[in-house]
mmCIF file of C-alpha atoms in Angstrom:
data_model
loop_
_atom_site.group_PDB
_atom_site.id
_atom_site.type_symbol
_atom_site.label_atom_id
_atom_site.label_comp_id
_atom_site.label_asym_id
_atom_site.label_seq_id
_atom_site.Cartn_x
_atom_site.Cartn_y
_atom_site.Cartn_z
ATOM 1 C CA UNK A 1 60.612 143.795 120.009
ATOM 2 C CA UNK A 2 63.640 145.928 120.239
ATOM 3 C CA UNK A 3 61.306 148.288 122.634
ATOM 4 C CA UNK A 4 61.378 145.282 124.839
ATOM 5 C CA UNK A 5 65.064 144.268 124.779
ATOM 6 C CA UNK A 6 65.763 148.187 125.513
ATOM 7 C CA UNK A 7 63.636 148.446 128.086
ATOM 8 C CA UNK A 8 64.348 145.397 129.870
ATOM 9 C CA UNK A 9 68.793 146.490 129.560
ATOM 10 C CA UNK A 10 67.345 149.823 131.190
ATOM 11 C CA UNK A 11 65.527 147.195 134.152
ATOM 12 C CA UNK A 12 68.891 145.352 134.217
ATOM 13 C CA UNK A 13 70.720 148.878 134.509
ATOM 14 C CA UNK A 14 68.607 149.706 137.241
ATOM 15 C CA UNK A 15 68.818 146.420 138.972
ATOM 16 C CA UNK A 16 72.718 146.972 138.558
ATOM 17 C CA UNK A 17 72.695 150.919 140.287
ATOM 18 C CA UNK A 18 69.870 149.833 142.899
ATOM 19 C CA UNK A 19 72.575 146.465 143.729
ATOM 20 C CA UNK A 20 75.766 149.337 144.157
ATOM 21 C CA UNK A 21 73.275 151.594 146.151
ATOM 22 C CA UNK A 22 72.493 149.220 148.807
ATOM 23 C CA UNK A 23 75.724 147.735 148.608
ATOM 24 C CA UNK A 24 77.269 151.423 149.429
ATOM 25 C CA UNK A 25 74.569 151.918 152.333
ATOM 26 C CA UNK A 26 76.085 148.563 153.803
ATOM 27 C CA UNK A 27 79.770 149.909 153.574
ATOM 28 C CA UNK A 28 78.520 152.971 154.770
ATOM 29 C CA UNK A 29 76.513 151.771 157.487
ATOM 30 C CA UNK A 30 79.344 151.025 160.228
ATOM 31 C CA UNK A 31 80.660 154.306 159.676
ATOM 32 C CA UNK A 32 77.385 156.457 160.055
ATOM 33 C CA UNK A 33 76.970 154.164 163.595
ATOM 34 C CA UNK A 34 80.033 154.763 164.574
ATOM 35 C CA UNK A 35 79.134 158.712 163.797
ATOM 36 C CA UNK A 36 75.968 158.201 165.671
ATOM 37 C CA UNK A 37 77.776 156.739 168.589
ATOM 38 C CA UNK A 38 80.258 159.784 168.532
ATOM 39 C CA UNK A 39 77.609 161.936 168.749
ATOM 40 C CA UNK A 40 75.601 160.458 171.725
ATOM 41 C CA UNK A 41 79.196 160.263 173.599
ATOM 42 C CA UNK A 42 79.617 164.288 172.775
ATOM 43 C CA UNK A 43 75.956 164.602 173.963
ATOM 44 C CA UNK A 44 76.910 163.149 177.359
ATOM 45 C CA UNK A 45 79.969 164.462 177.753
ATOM 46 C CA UNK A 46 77.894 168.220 177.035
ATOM 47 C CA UNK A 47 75.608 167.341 179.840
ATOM 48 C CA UNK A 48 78.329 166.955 182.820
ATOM 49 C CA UNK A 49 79.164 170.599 181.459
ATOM 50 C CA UNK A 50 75.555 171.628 181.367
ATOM 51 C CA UNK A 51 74.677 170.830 184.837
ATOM 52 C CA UNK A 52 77.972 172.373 185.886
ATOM 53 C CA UNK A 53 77.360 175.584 184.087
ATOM 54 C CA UNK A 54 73.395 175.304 185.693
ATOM 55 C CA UNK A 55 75.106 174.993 189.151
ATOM 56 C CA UNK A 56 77.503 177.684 188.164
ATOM 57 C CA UNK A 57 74.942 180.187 187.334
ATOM 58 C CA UNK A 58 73.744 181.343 190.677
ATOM 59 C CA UNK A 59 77.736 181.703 191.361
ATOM 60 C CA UNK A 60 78.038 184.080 188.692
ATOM 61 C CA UNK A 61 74.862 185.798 189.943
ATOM 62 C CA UNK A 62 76.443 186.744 193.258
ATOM 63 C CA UNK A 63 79.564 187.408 191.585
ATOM 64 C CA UNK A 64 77.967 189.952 189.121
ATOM 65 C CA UNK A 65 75.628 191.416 192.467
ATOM 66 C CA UNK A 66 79.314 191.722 193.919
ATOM 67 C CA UNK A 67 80.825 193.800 191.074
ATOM 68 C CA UNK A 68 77.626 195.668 191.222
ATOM 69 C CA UNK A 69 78.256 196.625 194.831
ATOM 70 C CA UNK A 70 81.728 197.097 194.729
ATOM 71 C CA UNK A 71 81.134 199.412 191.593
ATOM 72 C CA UNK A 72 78.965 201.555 194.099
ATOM 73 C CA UNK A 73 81.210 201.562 196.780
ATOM 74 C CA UNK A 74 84.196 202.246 194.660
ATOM 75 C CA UNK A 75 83.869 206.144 194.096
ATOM 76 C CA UNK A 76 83.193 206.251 198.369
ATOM 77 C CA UNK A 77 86.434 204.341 198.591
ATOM 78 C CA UNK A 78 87.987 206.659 196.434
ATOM 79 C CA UNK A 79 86.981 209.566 197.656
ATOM 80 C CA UNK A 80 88.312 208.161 201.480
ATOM 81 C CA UNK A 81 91.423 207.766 199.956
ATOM 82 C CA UNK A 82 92.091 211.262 198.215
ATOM 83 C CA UNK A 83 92.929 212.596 201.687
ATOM 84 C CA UNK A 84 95.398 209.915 202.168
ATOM 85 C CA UNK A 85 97.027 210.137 199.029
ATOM 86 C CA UNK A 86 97.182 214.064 199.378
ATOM 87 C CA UNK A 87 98.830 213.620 203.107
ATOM 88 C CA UNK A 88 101.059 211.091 201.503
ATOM 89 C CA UNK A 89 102.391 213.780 198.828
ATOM 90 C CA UNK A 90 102.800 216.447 201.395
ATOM 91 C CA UNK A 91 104.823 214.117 203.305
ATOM 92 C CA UNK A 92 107.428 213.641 200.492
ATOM 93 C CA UNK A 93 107.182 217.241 199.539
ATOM 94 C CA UNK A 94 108.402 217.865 203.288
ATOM 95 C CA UNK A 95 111.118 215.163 203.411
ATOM 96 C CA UNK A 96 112.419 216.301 199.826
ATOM 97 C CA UNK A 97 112.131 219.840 201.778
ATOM 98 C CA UNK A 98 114.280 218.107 204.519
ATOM 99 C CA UNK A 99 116.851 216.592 202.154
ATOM 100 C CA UNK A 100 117.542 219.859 200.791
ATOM 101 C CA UNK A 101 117.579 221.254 204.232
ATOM 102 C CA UNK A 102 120.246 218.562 205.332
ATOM 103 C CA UNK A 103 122.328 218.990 202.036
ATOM 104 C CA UNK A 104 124.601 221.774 203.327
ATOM 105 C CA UNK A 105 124.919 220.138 206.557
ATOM 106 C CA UNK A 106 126.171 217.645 204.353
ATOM 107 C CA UNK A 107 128.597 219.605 202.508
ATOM 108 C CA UNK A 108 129.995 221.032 205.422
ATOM 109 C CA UNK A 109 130.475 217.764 207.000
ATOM 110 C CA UNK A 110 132.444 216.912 204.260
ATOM 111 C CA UNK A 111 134.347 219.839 203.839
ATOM 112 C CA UNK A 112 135.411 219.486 207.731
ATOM 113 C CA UNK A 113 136.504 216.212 207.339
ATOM 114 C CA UNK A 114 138.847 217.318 203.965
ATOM 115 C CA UNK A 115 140.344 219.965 206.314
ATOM 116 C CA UNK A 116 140.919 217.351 209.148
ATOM 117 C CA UNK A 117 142.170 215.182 206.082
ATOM 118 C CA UNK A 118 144.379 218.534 205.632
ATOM 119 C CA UNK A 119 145.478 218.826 208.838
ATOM 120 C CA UNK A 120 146.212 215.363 209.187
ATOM 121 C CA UNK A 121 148.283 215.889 206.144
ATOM 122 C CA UNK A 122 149.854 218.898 207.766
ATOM 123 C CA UNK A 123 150.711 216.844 210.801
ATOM 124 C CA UNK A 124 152.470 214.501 208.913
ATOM 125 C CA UNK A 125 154.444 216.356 206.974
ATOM 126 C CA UNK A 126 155.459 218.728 210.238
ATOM 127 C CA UNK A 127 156.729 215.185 211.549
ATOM 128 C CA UNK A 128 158.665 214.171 208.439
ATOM 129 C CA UNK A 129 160.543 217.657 208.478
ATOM 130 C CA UNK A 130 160.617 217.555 212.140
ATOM 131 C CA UNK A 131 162.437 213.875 211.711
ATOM 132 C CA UNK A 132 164.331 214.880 209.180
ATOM 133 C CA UNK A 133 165.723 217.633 211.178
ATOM 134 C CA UNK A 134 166.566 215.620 213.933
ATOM 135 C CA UNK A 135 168.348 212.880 211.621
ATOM 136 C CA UNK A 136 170.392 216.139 210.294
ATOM 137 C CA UNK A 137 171.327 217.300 213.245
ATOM 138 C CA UNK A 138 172.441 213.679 214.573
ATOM 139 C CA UNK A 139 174.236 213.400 211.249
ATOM 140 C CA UNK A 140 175.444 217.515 212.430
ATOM 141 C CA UNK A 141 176.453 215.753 215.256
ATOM 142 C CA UNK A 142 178.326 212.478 213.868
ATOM 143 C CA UNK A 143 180.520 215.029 211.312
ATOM 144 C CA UNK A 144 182.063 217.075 214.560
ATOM 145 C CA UNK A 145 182.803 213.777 216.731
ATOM 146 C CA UNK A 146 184.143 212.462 212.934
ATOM 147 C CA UNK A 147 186.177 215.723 212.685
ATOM 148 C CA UNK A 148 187.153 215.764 216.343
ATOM 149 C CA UNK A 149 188.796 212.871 216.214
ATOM 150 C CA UNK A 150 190.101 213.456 212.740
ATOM 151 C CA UNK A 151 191.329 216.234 214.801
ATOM 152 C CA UNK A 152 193.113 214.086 217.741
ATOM 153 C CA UNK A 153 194.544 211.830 214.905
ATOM 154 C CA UNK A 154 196.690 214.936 213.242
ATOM 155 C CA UNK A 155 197.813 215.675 216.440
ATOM 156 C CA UNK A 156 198.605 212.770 217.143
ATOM 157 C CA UNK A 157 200.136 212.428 213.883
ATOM 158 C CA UNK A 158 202.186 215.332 214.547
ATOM 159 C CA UNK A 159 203.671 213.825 217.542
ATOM 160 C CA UNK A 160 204.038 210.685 216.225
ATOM 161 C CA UNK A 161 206.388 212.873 213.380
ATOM 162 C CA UNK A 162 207.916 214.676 216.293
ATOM 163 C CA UNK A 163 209.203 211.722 217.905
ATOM 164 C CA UNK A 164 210.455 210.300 215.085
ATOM 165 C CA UNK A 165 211.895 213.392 214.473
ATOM 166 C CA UNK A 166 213.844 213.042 217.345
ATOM 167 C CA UNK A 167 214.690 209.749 217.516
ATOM 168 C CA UNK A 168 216.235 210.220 213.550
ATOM 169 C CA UNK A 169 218.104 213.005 215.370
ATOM 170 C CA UNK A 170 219.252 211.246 217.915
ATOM 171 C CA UNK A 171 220.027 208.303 215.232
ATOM 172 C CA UNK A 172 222.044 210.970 213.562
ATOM 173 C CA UNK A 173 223.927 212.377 216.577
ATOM 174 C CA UNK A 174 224.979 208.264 216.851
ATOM 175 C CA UNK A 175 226.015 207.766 213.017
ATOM 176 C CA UNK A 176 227.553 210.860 213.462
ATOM 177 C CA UNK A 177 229.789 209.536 216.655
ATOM 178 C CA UNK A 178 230.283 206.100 215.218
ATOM 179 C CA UNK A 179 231.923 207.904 212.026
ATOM 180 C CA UNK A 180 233.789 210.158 214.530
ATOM 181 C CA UNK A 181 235.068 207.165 216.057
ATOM 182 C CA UNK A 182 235.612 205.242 213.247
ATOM 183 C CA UNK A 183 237.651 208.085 211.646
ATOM 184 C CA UNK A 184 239.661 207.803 214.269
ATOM 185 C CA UNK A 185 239.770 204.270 214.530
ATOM 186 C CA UNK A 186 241.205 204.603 210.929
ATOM 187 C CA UNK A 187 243.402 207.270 211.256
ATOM 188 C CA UNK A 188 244.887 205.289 214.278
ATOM 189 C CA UNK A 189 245.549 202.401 211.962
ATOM 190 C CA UNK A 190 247.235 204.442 209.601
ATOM 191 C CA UNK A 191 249.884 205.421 212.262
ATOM 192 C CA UNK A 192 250.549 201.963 213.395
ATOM 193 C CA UNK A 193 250.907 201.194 209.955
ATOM 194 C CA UNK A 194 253.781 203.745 209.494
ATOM 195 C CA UNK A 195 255.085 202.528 212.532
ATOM 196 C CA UNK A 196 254.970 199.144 211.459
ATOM 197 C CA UNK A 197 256.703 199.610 207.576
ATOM 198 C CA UNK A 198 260.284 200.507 209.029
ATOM 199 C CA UNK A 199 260.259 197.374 211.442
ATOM 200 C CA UNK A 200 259.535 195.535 208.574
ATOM 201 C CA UNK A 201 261.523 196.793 206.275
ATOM 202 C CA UNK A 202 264.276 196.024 208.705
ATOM 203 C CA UNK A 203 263.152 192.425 209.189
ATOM 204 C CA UNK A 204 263.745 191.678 205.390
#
């Protein structure tokens, strides 16, 4: 009896995990179509790139026969253009040749044009002395007609003095009259004076 009981708990077990099972599959189920549908959209999005990559194939053919051919030509081309590239070195060789040719050219160019610089210099300073010469000898020239007539003003100075020299002479010569005269203007006086005291003397 308990035989049976177990082994119909172990059906109703059973029952119980096959239920879960199925009921898992039908959760499950949307999820593996939705993977299924996935998949067939990859697969046709694949196949646009497929048929491209088909097409593309005899491209890359040609372009592989072309890399071939060019590999074979290559060395020809090369081989043309040694020549070239030799001509092209000579040809700076000779201009850096040149350059150094032209470089003392250059340096006497330059070192004419510091001795025109020089000269230009020279030339410049000759006229500054040159005008400061001729402002010396103007100013030479200003001091004697400054003296010169420093010169006419003593004499005239002197003349001036001799002038009033004799004017104050003749002033003197006058003074000395009018004193003359005056003395004897006084003296004069006095004797009509002495005249005068007896007549008065006699009128008291």
């Amino acid at each position: 009896m308990s035989a049976e009981v177990f082994a119909f708990v172990s059906e109703v077990f059973a029952a119980e995990a096959d239920l879960a099972a199925a009921v898992a599959c039908s959760v499950a189920l949307p999820a593996f179509v939705v993977a299924v549908e996935a998949d067939d959209a990859a697969l046709s999005a694949d196949f646009p790139a497929a048929v491209a990559l088909a097409e593309a194939c005899p491209a890359l053919v040609d372009a592989a026969l072309a890399d071939d051919a060019v590999a074979v030509f290559e060395p020809a081309a090369a081989e043309a253009l040694c020549p070239a590239a030799v001509s092209e070195d000579l040809a700076f060789v000779s201009d850096v040749f040149a350059a150094f040719a032209e470089l003392p050219a250059a340096v006497a160019e330059e070192a004419a044009l510091l001795a025109l610089d020089d000269a230009f210099v020279s030339d410049d300073f000759a006229a500054s002395f040159e005008a400061a010469a001729s402002r010396a000898e103007v100013a030479a020239s200003d001091a004697f007609v400054v003296a010169a007539d420093a010169e006419v003003a003593a004499d005239c100075c002197d003349a001036s003095a001799f002038v009033s020299d004799v004017f104050a002479a003749a002033a003197l010569v006058a003074a000395a009259l009018f004193e003359d005269s005056a003395a004897a203007a006084l003296f004069d006086a006095s004797l009509a004076f002495v005249d005068a005291v007896p007549a008065l003397e006699d009128a008291d």
